[in-house]
Short mmCIF file of C-alpha atoms in Angstrom, two decimals:
data_model
loop_
_atom_site.label_atom_id
_atom_site.label_comp_id
_atom_site.label_asym_id
_atom_site.label_seq_id
_atom_site.Cartn_x
_atom_site.Cartn_y
_atom_site.Cartn_z
CA MET S 1 116.47 12.41 152.53
CA ALA S 2 118.48 13.05 155.65
CA ASP S 3 121.47 11.40 154.36
CA PHE S 4 121.34 13.47 151.10
CA ASN S 5 120.88 16.85 153.00
CA SER S 6 123.98 15.82 155.08
CA ILE S 7 126.01 15.14 151.86
CA LYS S 8 124.66 18.32 150.20
CA ALA S 9 125.85 20.23 153.37
CA LEU S 10 129.30 18.76 153.56
CA ILE S 11 129.65 19.65 149.74
CA LEU S 12 128.32 23.14 150.28
CA VAL S 13 130.93 23.55 153.19
CA PHE S 14 133.75 22.19 150.88
CA LEU S 15 132.74 24.58 147.98
CA PHE S 16 132.74 27.55 150.42
CA PHE S 17 136.26 26.77 151.64
CA THR S 18 137.54 25.89 148.29
CA ALA S 19 136.31 29.04 146.75
CA ALA S 20 137.85 31.09 149.65
CA ILE S 21 141.23 29.28 149.00
CA VAL S 22 141.02 30.19 145.26
CA ALA S 23 140.17 33.83 145.91
CA GLU S 24 142.92 34.00 148.45
CA ILE S 25 145.56 32.74 146.15
CA ARG S 26 144.34 35.00 143.22
CA THR S 27 144.40 37.98 145.56
CA GLN S 28 147.90 37.24 146.73
CA GLN S 29 149.12 36.94 143.21
CA GLU S 30 147.67 40.11 142.06
CA GLU S 31 148.89 41.94 145.23
CA ASP S 32 152.57 40.58 144.76
CA GLN S 33 152.43 41.85 141.14
CA GLN S 34 151.39 45.40 141.93
CA PRO S 35 153.80 48.42 142.85
CA TYR S 36 153.89 49.25 146.50
CA VAL S 37 155.02 51.84 148.95
CA GLY S 38 157.14 50.81 151.68
CA ILE S 39 158.83 52.27 154.67
CA ASN S 40 162.38 52.27 155.96
CA ILE S 41 162.84 51.86 159.71
CA GLY S 42 165.83 53.32 161.31
CA THR S 43 166.50 52.84 165.00
CA GLU S 44 168.52 55.66 166.27
CA ILE S 45 165.62 56.77 168.40
CA THR S 46 165.36 57.52 172.06
CA ASN S 47 162.96 54.77 173.77
CA PHE S 48 162.54 52.98 170.43
CA LEU S 49 159.30 50.80 170.33
CA SER S 50 159.50 47.17 171.43
CA PRO S 51 159.30 44.82 168.42
CA VAL S 52 155.80 43.66 169.50
CA ASN S 53 154.66 47.44 169.81
CA LEU S 54 156.39 48.27 166.63
CA VAL S 55 154.58 45.53 164.70
CA SER S 56 151.31 46.45 166.20
CA PHE S 57 151.89 50.26 165.01
CA LEU S 58 152.74 48.91 161.49
CA GLN S 59 149.40 46.96 161.39
CA SER S 60 147.35 49.89 162.67
CA GLN S 61 148.86 52.10 159.91
CA LYS S 62 148.19 49.30 157.20
CA ILE S 63 151.83 49.44 156.33
CA THR S 64 152.65 46.24 154.24
CA HIS S 65 156.27 46.53 153.31
CA ILE S 66 159.23 47.65 155.49
CA ARG S 67 162.99 47.70 155.00
CA LEU S 68 165.27 47.11 157.96
CA TYR S 69 168.86 48.44 158.01
CA ASP S 70 170.03 44.98 159.64
CA ALA S 71 168.41 41.58 160.29
CA ASN S 72 167.02 42.31 163.92
CA ASN S 73 165.88 38.90 164.92
CA ASP S 74 163.56 40.14 167.51
CA ILE S 75 161.68 42.26 164.88
CA LEU S 76 161.81 39.32 162.44
CA LEU S 77 160.21 37.13 165.03
CA ALA S 78 157.46 39.72 165.88
CA LEU S 79 156.62 40.07 162.27
CA ALA S 80 155.70 36.23 161.79
CA HIS S 81 152.20 35.65 160.60
CA THR S 82 151.51 39.36 159.86
CA LYS S 83 151.90 39.35 155.90
CA ILE S 84 154.11 42.28 156.40
CA ARG S 85 156.80 41.92 153.85
CA VAL S 86 160.31 42.90 154.92
CA VAL S 87 163.78 43.66 153.23
CA VAL S 88 166.62 42.74 155.69
CA SER S 89 169.98 44.41 155.30
CA ILE S 90 173.66 43.57 155.86
CA PRO S 91 175.40 46.53 157.41
CA ASN S 92 178.59 47.65 155.43
CA ASN S 93 180.95 46.43 158.20
CA GLN S 94 179.74 42.85 157.64
CA ILE S 95 180.35 42.83 153.78
CA LEU S 96 183.99 41.84 154.03
CA ALA S 97 183.37 38.96 156.04
CA ILE S 98 180.48 37.54 154.23
CA GLY S 99 182.36 38.13 150.80
CA SER S 100 185.31 36.33 151.92
CA SER S 101 183.70 33.35 153.14
CA ASN S 102 180.92 31.05 151.72
CA THR S 103 180.55 29.54 154.96
CA THR S 104 179.90 32.80 156.66
CA ALA S 105 177.37 33.78 154.11
CA ALA S 106 175.54 30.44 154.49
CA SER S 107 175.57 30.97 158.23
CA TRP S 108 174.24 34.39 157.95
CA ILE S 109 171.33 33.00 155.59
CA ASP S 110 170.54 30.29 158.11
CA LYS S 111 170.48 32.51 161.08
CA ASN S 112 168.61 35.45 159.65
CA VAL S 113 166.51 34.24 156.85
CA VAL S 114 165.85 30.31 156.83
CA SER S 115 165.15 30.55 160.76
CA PHE S 116 162.26 33.03 159.99
CA TYR S 117 160.88 32.28 156.57
CA PRO S 118 158.11 31.71 155.45
CA ASP S 119 156.45 32.74 158.84
CA THR S 120 158.15 36.06 158.34
CA LEU S 121 157.91 37.16 154.71
CA ILE S 122 161.29 38.12 153.86
CA THR S 123 161.27 39.32 150.25
CA ALA S 124 164.84 40.57 149.66
CA ILE S 125 168.39 41.15 151.17
CA SER S 126 169.93 44.54 150.63
CA VAL S 127 173.75 44.02 150.89
CA GLY S 128 175.25 47.18 152.35
CA ASP S 129 174.16 50.77 151.63
CA GLU S 130 175.79 52.91 148.91
CA VAL S 131 178.93 50.85 149.11
CA LEU S 132 180.34 52.00 145.68
CA THR S 133 180.45 55.68 146.99
CA THR S 134 180.58 55.53 150.67
CA ILE S 135 183.24 52.79 151.07
CA PRO S 136 184.72 52.40 147.55
CA TYR S 137 187.64 50.17 149.13
CA SER S 138 184.97 47.47 149.52
CA ALA S 139 183.58 47.57 145.97
CA PRO S 140 185.77 44.38 144.98
CA ILE S 141 184.09 42.34 147.67
CA LEU S 142 180.67 43.50 147.07
CA LEU S 143 179.66 41.17 144.29
CA PRO S 144 181.32 38.09 145.92
CA ALA S 145 179.22 38.82 148.91
CA MET S 146 176.03 38.97 146.91
CA GLU S 147 177.04 35.74 144.99
CA SER S 148 177.62 33.89 148.23
CA LEU S 149 174.38 34.93 149.79
CA TYR S 150 172.56 33.95 146.53
CA ASN S 151 174.14 30.48 146.60
CA ALA S 152 173.14 30.03 150.13
CA LEU S 153 169.48 30.88 149.17
CA VAL S 154 169.75 28.35 146.30
CA ALA S 155 171.00 25.70 148.77
CA SER S 156 167.88 26.35 150.91
CA ASN S 157 165.60 26.66 147.74
CA LEU S 158 164.72 30.06 148.71
CA HIS S 159 166.40 32.00 145.67
CA THR S 160 163.30 32.40 143.61
CA GLN S 161 161.25 33.99 146.68
CA ILE S 162 164.06 36.23 148.01
CA LYS S 163 166.09 38.55 145.97
CA VAL S 164 169.61 39.82 146.60
CA SER S 165 170.58 43.30 145.60
CA THR S 166 172.50 46.42 146.88
CA PRO S 167 171.32 49.97 147.25
CA HIS S 168 173.14 52.60 145.29
CA SER S 169 173.39 56.48 145.67
CA ALA S 170 172.08 58.32 142.90
CA SER S 171 175.55 59.72 142.18
CA ILE S 172 176.80 56.60 140.45
CA VAL S 173 174.75 58.06 137.44
CA LEU S 174 176.28 61.01 135.69
CA ASP S 175 174.58 63.67 133.59
CA SER S 176 171.11 62.50 134.78
CA PHE S 177 169.26 65.17 133.03
CA PRO S 178 168.17 64.81 130.23
CA PRO S 179 167.78 61.14 131.12
CA SER S 180 168.59 59.87 127.69
CA GLN S 181 172.13 61.12 128.13
CA ALA S 182 172.75 59.64 131.53
CA PHE S 183 175.44 57.02 132.02
CA PHE S 184 177.28 55.27 134.87
CA ASN S 185 180.30 56.77 136.37
CA GLN S 186 183.05 55.36 134.22
CA SER S 187 185.38 54.70 136.97
CA LEU S 188 182.81 52.22 138.53
CA ILE S 189 181.87 50.31 135.35
CA GLN S 190 184.33 47.30 136.22
CA THR S 191 182.19 46.76 139.17
CA VAL S 192 178.78 47.96 138.03
CA LEU S 193 178.47 45.82 134.85
CA PRO S 194 179.06 42.41 136.47
CA LEU S 195 176.65 43.61 139.24
CA LEU S 196 174.01 44.34 136.88
CA GLN S 197 174.57 41.05 135.00
CA PHE S 198 174.13 39.24 138.36
CA LEU S 199 170.90 41.32 138.76
CA SER S 200 169.59 40.22 135.38
CA ARG S 201 170.58 36.65 135.88
CA THR S 202 168.78 36.43 139.21
CA GLN S 203 165.86 38.56 138.26
CA SER S 204 166.54 41.02 141.08
CA PRO S 205 166.02 44.67 141.23
CA LEU S 206 168.58 47.62 140.82
CA MET S 207 168.12 49.25 144.31
CA MET S 208 168.59 53.09 144.11
CA ASN S 209 168.41 55.76 146.99
CA LEU S 210 166.87 58.66 144.97
CA TYR S 211 166.22 62.13 146.58
CA PRO S 212 164.71 64.89 144.56
CA TYR S 213 165.20 67.06 147.70
CA TYR S 214 169.03 66.94 147.07
CA VAL S 215 168.71 67.40 143.35
CA PHE S 216 166.70 70.66 144.12
CA MET S 217 168.96 71.83 146.78
CA GLN S 218 172.01 71.47 144.56
CA ASN S 219 170.22 72.95 141.49
CA LYS S 220 168.13 75.72 142.97
CA GLY S 221 167.08 78.12 140.10
CA VAL S 222 167.35 75.40 137.47
CA VAL S 223 165.20 72.75 138.97
CA PRO S 224 161.62 74.14 140.04
CA LEU S 225 160.40 73.32 143.44
CA GLU S 226 157.13 72.17 141.87
CA ASN S 227 159.01 69.58 139.76
CA SER S 228 160.56 68.25 142.89
CA LEU S 229 157.41 68.01 144.91
CA PHE S 230 155.19 66.26 142.19
CA LYS S 231 153.06 69.48 141.87
CA PRO S 232 151.00 70.04 138.80
CA LEU S 233 152.90 72.03 136.32
CA THR S 234 152.26 74.35 133.46
CA PRO S 235 153.60 72.88 130.13
CA SER S 236 156.40 75.66 130.07
CA LYS S 237 157.74 74.33 133.46
CA GLU S 238 157.80 70.57 132.41
CA MET S 239 161.34 69.34 131.76
CA VAL S 240 161.63 67.82 128.24
CA ASP S 241 164.34 65.44 127.12
CA PRO S 242 165.56 66.94 123.71
CA ASN S 243 166.52 63.63 122.56
CA THR S 244 163.47 61.68 123.09
CA LEU S 245 160.91 64.52 123.45
CA LEU S 246 159.61 62.87 126.64
CA HIS S 247 158.05 65.21 129.12
CA TYR S 248 158.97 65.00 132.81
CA THR S 249 156.61 66.50 135.42
CA ASN S 250 158.52 65.43 138.37
CA VAL S 251 162.27 65.00 139.30
CA LEU S 252 161.76 61.26 140.53
CA ASP S 253 160.61 60.05 137.35
CA ALA S 254 163.61 61.47 135.49
CA MET S 255 166.07 59.89 138.06
CA ILE S 256 164.46 56.58 137.55
CA ASP S 257 164.53 56.91 133.76
CA ALA S 258 168.37 58.04 134.00
CA ALA S 259 169.00 54.60 135.65
CA TYR S 260 167.16 52.79 132.95
CA PHE S 261 169.08 54.66 130.10
CA SER S 262 172.30 54.09 132.10
CA MET S 263 171.58 50.32 132.06
CA LYS S 264 170.45 50.34 128.45
CA ASN S 265 173.85 51.79 127.61
CA LEU S 266 175.52 48.63 129.11
CA ASN S 267 172.89 46.39 127.17
CA ILE S 268 170.95 45.55 130.32
CA THR S 269 167.18 45.94 129.62
CA ASP S 270 165.59 43.35 131.94
CA VAL S 271 166.38 44.84 135.41
CA VAL S 272 163.74 46.89 137.10
CA VAL S 273 164.58 49.77 139.45
CA LEU S 274 163.54 49.60 143.16
CA VAL S 275 163.67 52.88 144.89
CA THR S 276 164.90 51.78 148.42
CA GLU S 277 164.88 55.38 149.73
CA THR S 278 163.15 58.57 148.89
CA GLY S 279 161.68 61.23 151.12
CA TRP S 280 161.88 64.87 152.22
CA PRO S 281 163.01 66.29 155.63
CA SER S 282 160.46 68.30 157.67
CA LYS S 283 163.09 70.41 159.56
CA GLY S 284 166.41 71.82 158.84
CA ASP S 285 168.70 74.57 159.83
CA ALA S 286 169.17 78.02 158.15
CA LYS S 287 171.16 76.31 155.25
CA GLU S 288 167.90 74.20 154.46
CA PRO S 289 165.07 76.49 154.18
CA TYR S 290 162.99 74.04 152.19
CA ALA S 291 163.15 71.48 154.84
CA THR S 292 159.59 72.17 156.05
CA ILE S 293 156.50 70.35 157.31
CA ASP S 294 154.49 71.63 154.24
CA ASN S 295 157.04 70.48 151.81
CA ALA S 296 157.61 67.08 153.34
CA ASP S 297 153.77 66.50 153.51
CA THR S 298 153.53 67.56 149.86
CA TYR S 299 156.30 65.33 148.59
CA ASN S 300 155.31 62.23 150.55
CA SER S 301 151.71 62.57 149.92
CA ASN S 302 152.03 63.05 146.24
CA LEU S 303 154.82 60.38 146.03
CA ILE S 304 152.19 57.69 147.38
CA LYS S 305 149.43 58.97 145.01
CA HIS S 306 151.90 58.85 142.12
CA VAL S 307 152.84 55.17 142.87
CA PHE S 308 149.38 54.05 143.38
CA ASP S 309 148.23 55.74 140.24
CA ARG S 310 150.49 53.30 138.41
CA THR S 311 151.38 55.57 135.57
CA GLY S 312 154.99 54.49 135.33
CA THR S 313 157.58 56.89 133.96
CA PRO S 314 157.72 58.62 130.49
CA LEU S 315 160.04 55.97 129.25
CA HIS S 316 158.41 53.13 130.93
CA PRO S 317 154.64 53.94 131.40
CA GLU S 318 153.90 50.38 131.79
CA LEU S 319 156.24 49.96 134.60
CA THR S 320 155.82 51.65 138.02
CA SER S 321 158.75 51.48 140.29
CA SER S 322 157.86 50.47 144.05
CA VAL S 323 159.44 52.80 146.72
CA PHE S 324 160.31 52.87 150.37
CA ILE S 325 159.98 56.14 151.97
CA TYR S 326 162.74 57.42 154.26
CA GLU S 327 161.53 57.05 157.03
CA LEU S 328 158.95 55.84 159.59
CA PHE S 329 160.26 57.69 162.73
CA ASN S 330 162.35 60.83 163.11
CA GLU S 331 165.70 59.40 164.46
CA ASP S 332 166.43 62.01 167.27
CA LEU S 333 169.87 60.52 168.15
CA LYS S 334 171.18 61.26 164.75
CA ASP S 335 173.91 64.22 164.54
CA SER S 336 173.83 67.30 162.74
CA PRO S 337 172.78 68.73 160.36
CA ILE S 338 169.20 69.15 161.82
CA SER S 339 167.58 67.58 158.68
CA GLU S 340 169.39 64.23 159.61
CA ALA S 341 167.12 63.71 162.41
CA ASN S 342 163.91 64.88 160.77
CA TRP S 343 162.97 62.61 157.78
CA GLY S 344 160.32 60.62 159.72
CA LEU S 345 156.57 60.46 159.08
CA PHE S 346 156.20 59.98 162.94
CA TYR S 347 157.94 60.93 166.12
CA GLY S 348 159.51 58.19 168.24
CA ASN S 349 156.34 58.09 170.39
CA SER S 350 154.24 57.22 167.16
CA THR S 351 152.40 60.43 166.86
CA PRO S 352 152.42 61.95 163.44
CA VAL S 353 155.08 64.66 162.44
CA TYR S 354 152.51 65.99 160.01
CA LEU S 355 149.18 64.96 158.41
CA LEU S 356 149.68 62.89 155.18
CA HIS S 357 147.04 63.53 152.58
CA VAL S 358 146.71 60.11 150.79
CA SER S 359 142.96 59.79 150.62
CA GLY S 360 142.12 57.39 147.71
CA SER S 361 145.40 55.64 147.92
CA GLY S 362 144.03 52.45 149.21
CA THR S 363 144.65 51.20 152.70
CA PHE S 364 148.15 52.53 153.08
CA LEU S 365 148.78 54.48 156.32
CA ALA S 366 145.33 53.54 157.72
CA ASN S 367 143.75 54.78 154.47
CA ASP S 368 144.38 58.59 155.38
CA THR S 369 146.18 59.90 158.39
CA THR S 370 144.02 63.03 158.13
CA ASN S 371 141.10 61.03 159.32
CA GLN S 372 142.88 58.92 161.88
CA THR S 373 144.22 61.72 164.16
CA TYR S 374 143.03 63.30 167.44
CA CYS S 375 144.22 66.05 169.66
CA VAL S 376 144.86 65.26 173.25
CA ALA S 377 146.48 66.96 176.30
CA VAL S 378 150.29 65.99 176.76
CA ASN S 379 151.07 63.70 179.78
CA GLY S 380 152.79 65.41 182.65
CA VAL S 381 151.67 69.15 182.23
CA ASP S 382 151.16 71.05 185.55
CA PHE S 383 147.57 71.62 186.53
CA LYS S 384 147.66 75.46 186.09
CA THR S 385 148.95 75.44 182.50
CA LEU S 386 146.55 72.83 181.45
CA GLN S 387 143.62 74.64 183.19
CA ALA S 388 144.55 77.97 181.44
CA ALA S 389 144.52 76.06 178.05
CA LEU S 390 141.18 74.49 178.82
CA ASP S 391 139.66 77.87 179.90
CA TRP S 392 140.77 79.37 176.58
CA THR S 393 139.61 76.51 174.46
CA CYS S 394 135.98 76.45 175.88
CA GLY S 395 135.87 80.18 176.11
CA PRO S 396 137.67 82.38 173.36
CA GLY S 397 138.53 79.14 171.29
CA MET S 398 134.80 78.61 171.04
CA ALA S 399 135.09 74.82 171.16
CA ASN S 400 131.97 72.77 171.77
CA CYS S 401 132.46 71.79 175.47
CA SER S 402 128.94 70.62 176.38
CA GLU S 403 129.94 67.06 176.81
CA ILE S 404 132.29 67.66 179.63
CA GLN S 405 129.68 69.35 181.85
CA PRO S 406 128.33 67.61 184.90
CA GLY S 407 126.14 64.62 184.04
CA GLU S 408 127.18 64.39 180.43
CA ASN S 409 129.07 61.48 178.71
CA CYS S 410 132.64 62.94 178.82
CA TYR S 411 132.37 64.51 182.34
CA ARG S 412 134.07 61.61 184.03
CA PRO S 413 136.74 61.00 184.79
CA ASN S 414 136.43 64.56 186.37
CA ASP S 415 139.91 65.90 185.97
CA VAL S 416 141.55 68.64 184.06
CA LYS S 417 143.49 66.38 181.58
CA ASN S 418 140.37 64.46 180.51
CA HIS S 419 138.36 67.69 180.05
CA ALA S 420 141.25 69.30 178.31
CA SER S 421 141.78 66.40 175.88
CA TYR S 422 138.03 66.60 174.87
CA ALA S 423 138.17 70.31 174.48
CA PHE S 424 141.29 70.17 172.50
CA ASP S 425 139.93 67.61 170.01
CA SER S 426 136.83 69.63 169.59
CA TYR S 427 138.79 72.77 168.78
CA TYR S 428 141.14 70.66 166.49
CA GLU S 429 138.08 69.20 164.70
CA LYS S 430 136.45 72.68 164.29
CA ALA S 431 139.70 74.04 162.79
CA GLY S 432 139.75 71.27 160.18
CA ARG S 433 142.75 69.64 161.64
CA ALA S 434 144.78 72.40 160.44
CA ALA S 435 148.54 72.63 161.01
CA GLY S 436 149.15 74.27 164.41
CA SER S 437 145.64 73.82 165.66
CA CYS S 438 146.74 71.18 168.24
CA ASP S 439 149.35 73.13 169.94
CA PHE S 440 147.85 75.18 172.91
CA LYS S 441 151.29 76.58 173.94
CA GLY S 442 152.77 73.17 173.91
CA VAL S 443 150.35 71.27 175.97
CA GLY S 444 148.46 69.69 173.06
CA MET S 445 149.60 66.71 170.85
CA ILE S 446 148.34 64.78 168.00
CA THR S 447 147.74 61.10 168.40
CA THR S 448 146.47 58.36 166.06
CA THR S 449 144.83 56.43 168.97
CA ASP S 450 141.06 57.19 169.37
CA PRO S 451 140.71 58.60 173.00
CA SER S 452 136.94 57.83 173.09
CA HIS S 453 136.03 55.73 176.24
CA GLY S 454 132.82 54.11 177.26
CA ASN S 455 130.03 56.36 176.19
CA CYS S 456 132.20 59.28 175.75
CA VAL S 457 132.77 59.61 171.88
CA PHE S 458 135.34 62.36 171.06
CA PRO S 459 134.52 64.75 168.25
CA GLY S 460 137.19 63.40 165.89
CA SER S 461 136.05 59.78 166.26
CA LYS S 462 134.54 57.91 163.49
CA LYS S 463 133.01 55.14 165.73
CA ALA S 464 129.97 53.60 164.40
CA VAL S 465 128.19 50.28 164.97
CA ASN S 466 126.98 48.54 161.72
CA LYS S 467 124.93 45.40 162.31
CA THR S 468 124.31 43.35 159.24
CA ARG S 469 121.91 40.72 159.44
CA VAL S 470 122.58 37.52 157.30
CA GLU S 471 119.57 35.75 156.22
CA ILE S 472 120.00 31.88 155.99
CA PRO S 473 117.62 30.07 153.56
CA SER S 474 115.28 27.76 155.50
CA ASN S 475 115.34 23.99 154.97
CA ASN S 476 111.61 23.87 156.32
CA ALA S 477 108.95 22.24 154.13
CA THR S 478 107.26 25.67 153.87
CA SER S 479 110.08 26.85 151.94
CA GLY S 480 109.27 24.70 149.04
CA ALA S 481 112.55 22.34 149.42
CA GLY S 482 110.36 19.35 150.47
CA LEU S 483 107.96 19.69 147.50
CA ARG S 484 110.40 19.12 144.80
CA PRO S 485 110.43 15.86 142.98
CA ARG S 486 113.12 13.19 143.43
CA GLY S 487 114.47 14.27 139.88
CA GLY S 488 115.18 17.73 141.29
CA MET S 489 117.31 16.38 144.06
CA VAL S 490 119.25 14.36 141.58
CA GLN S 491 119.87 17.41 139.41
CA ASP S 492 120.91 19.39 142.54
CA PHE S 493 123.48 16.58 143.30
CA HIS S 494 124.92 16.40 139.88
CA PHE S 495 125.09 20.24 139.71
CA LEU S 496 126.85 20.42 143.19
CA ILE S 497 129.23 17.67 141.96
CA THR S 498 129.86 19.69 138.77
CA ILE S 499 130.61 22.84 140.68
CA MET S 500 132.92 21.00 143.10
CA VAL S 501 134.98 19.50 140.11
CA PHE S 502 135.20 22.89 138.73
CA LEU S 503 136.59 24.55 141.78
CA VAL S 504 139.00 21.75 142.60
CA HIS S 505 140.37 22.19 139.09
CA SER S 506 140.67 25.92 139.79
CA VAL S 507 142.73 25.30 142.91
CA VAL S 508 144.99 22.82 141.22
CA THR S 509 145.44 25.08 138.20
CA THR S 510 146.32 28.14 140.46
CA TYR S 511 148.71 26.12 142.37
CA LYS S 512 150.39 24.95 139.20
CA GLU S 513 150.66 28.62 138.08
CA LEU S 514 152.22 29.53 141.31
CA LEU S 515 154.81 26.55 141.05
CA ASP S 516 155.44 27.44 137.32
CA GLY S 517 156.13 31.16 138.39
CA TRP S 518 158.59 29.98 141.08
CA ALA S 519 160.41 27.69 138.67
CA ASP S 520 160.80 30.62 136.28
#
């Protein structure tokens, strides 16, 4: 009996871990096939986060896909074992060397890809950025560079896991509306066609940087703002392609379909569009009045929902393009115009520029930044200014300041900054976290870090303790297990063996499917 129970326990443990492996593989397969929203990470930022702190921030925000504008080895090392997928890039000034030498390309792959994969999940290499339109003299060397990199991946047996492509400006597509009449700039065809054939052959995506913001700014009065921001439209405001009668409710879908029609004109129909950049600036100069926090919030929030709704485009409703938002942080070191430094979702210190409204869009950006923010006092503010703000908040502002009274949970530490932070968060919550409700004449700031401490729980905190008790079936005789006839034990044993064989078969089948997929 004891030996049988031991065997039974071992089999149950084996079954548990086998089932977990099968579930994990299946889940990973499903996730890899779904459209996603990623984030571009520029680094022209004062006091840019250390690689370790950057990765910690990405994890706290549930960001699963990023694109770097280089192959920063420190960041790639910090990303190891995180399951965050990353697109690494080759800057424009390195294309000539890589395209001119197979040895240089192989060395680049060895140093920046092989050294990190698979601990760091590198999924693609973006070669240059808008090369055909920004440095056209490098166009002849672009495809040779991509071919050399691909061949180096083949030599390392990584060519099916890591794709090679190059991001293009939307301007390579002419007459983009109606989409059915779009075509690639004829002066670029000698470069674009073989490049598309390479993408088709290697099953790589066409990378496009698509900005409805610029379409709107260049066509004010023709393209409605609502179309650019994914806002609901009346039928009369929908854009209709007269050749296909397809209705377009937003500019981004029209731009994506214009790329598909342009490829179709060149008999390329099996390359998918990956939007490597899109976004909306939150601040601009007098010439950019539509670069506002409200519009940036609306565009990016609706963009995220649009991707996760998986509705595709009018031309390809079965195919939803993944997108990378431009960008994670405001790059304050960038030059004019003002909008150049204000495309980020967050400031360089990791506080949000605005509150995205993405509830219901999975776990992206910590599920919903509107549920993950708090208002606290800014560091380094002088005592008098902070005290005045605290007095107003607990007085005319009518915040609930009872918890910072002597003897209450948030009284200590007994200092103005701590009390002001609690009062500010109380006011911020009461105001529904509305824009401008965490200013207090410049001494309040929004943070995604819960400021609660000890027994002091801030008003905006969602802290809760959930204890789940797991009941484990007893093996005592009183449970009835010891009263079963020997035949019951034999049947149990046969049943367990049957289940074990089934699960082993599932694991083998799943791995075979993975291998077959990679082979394809």
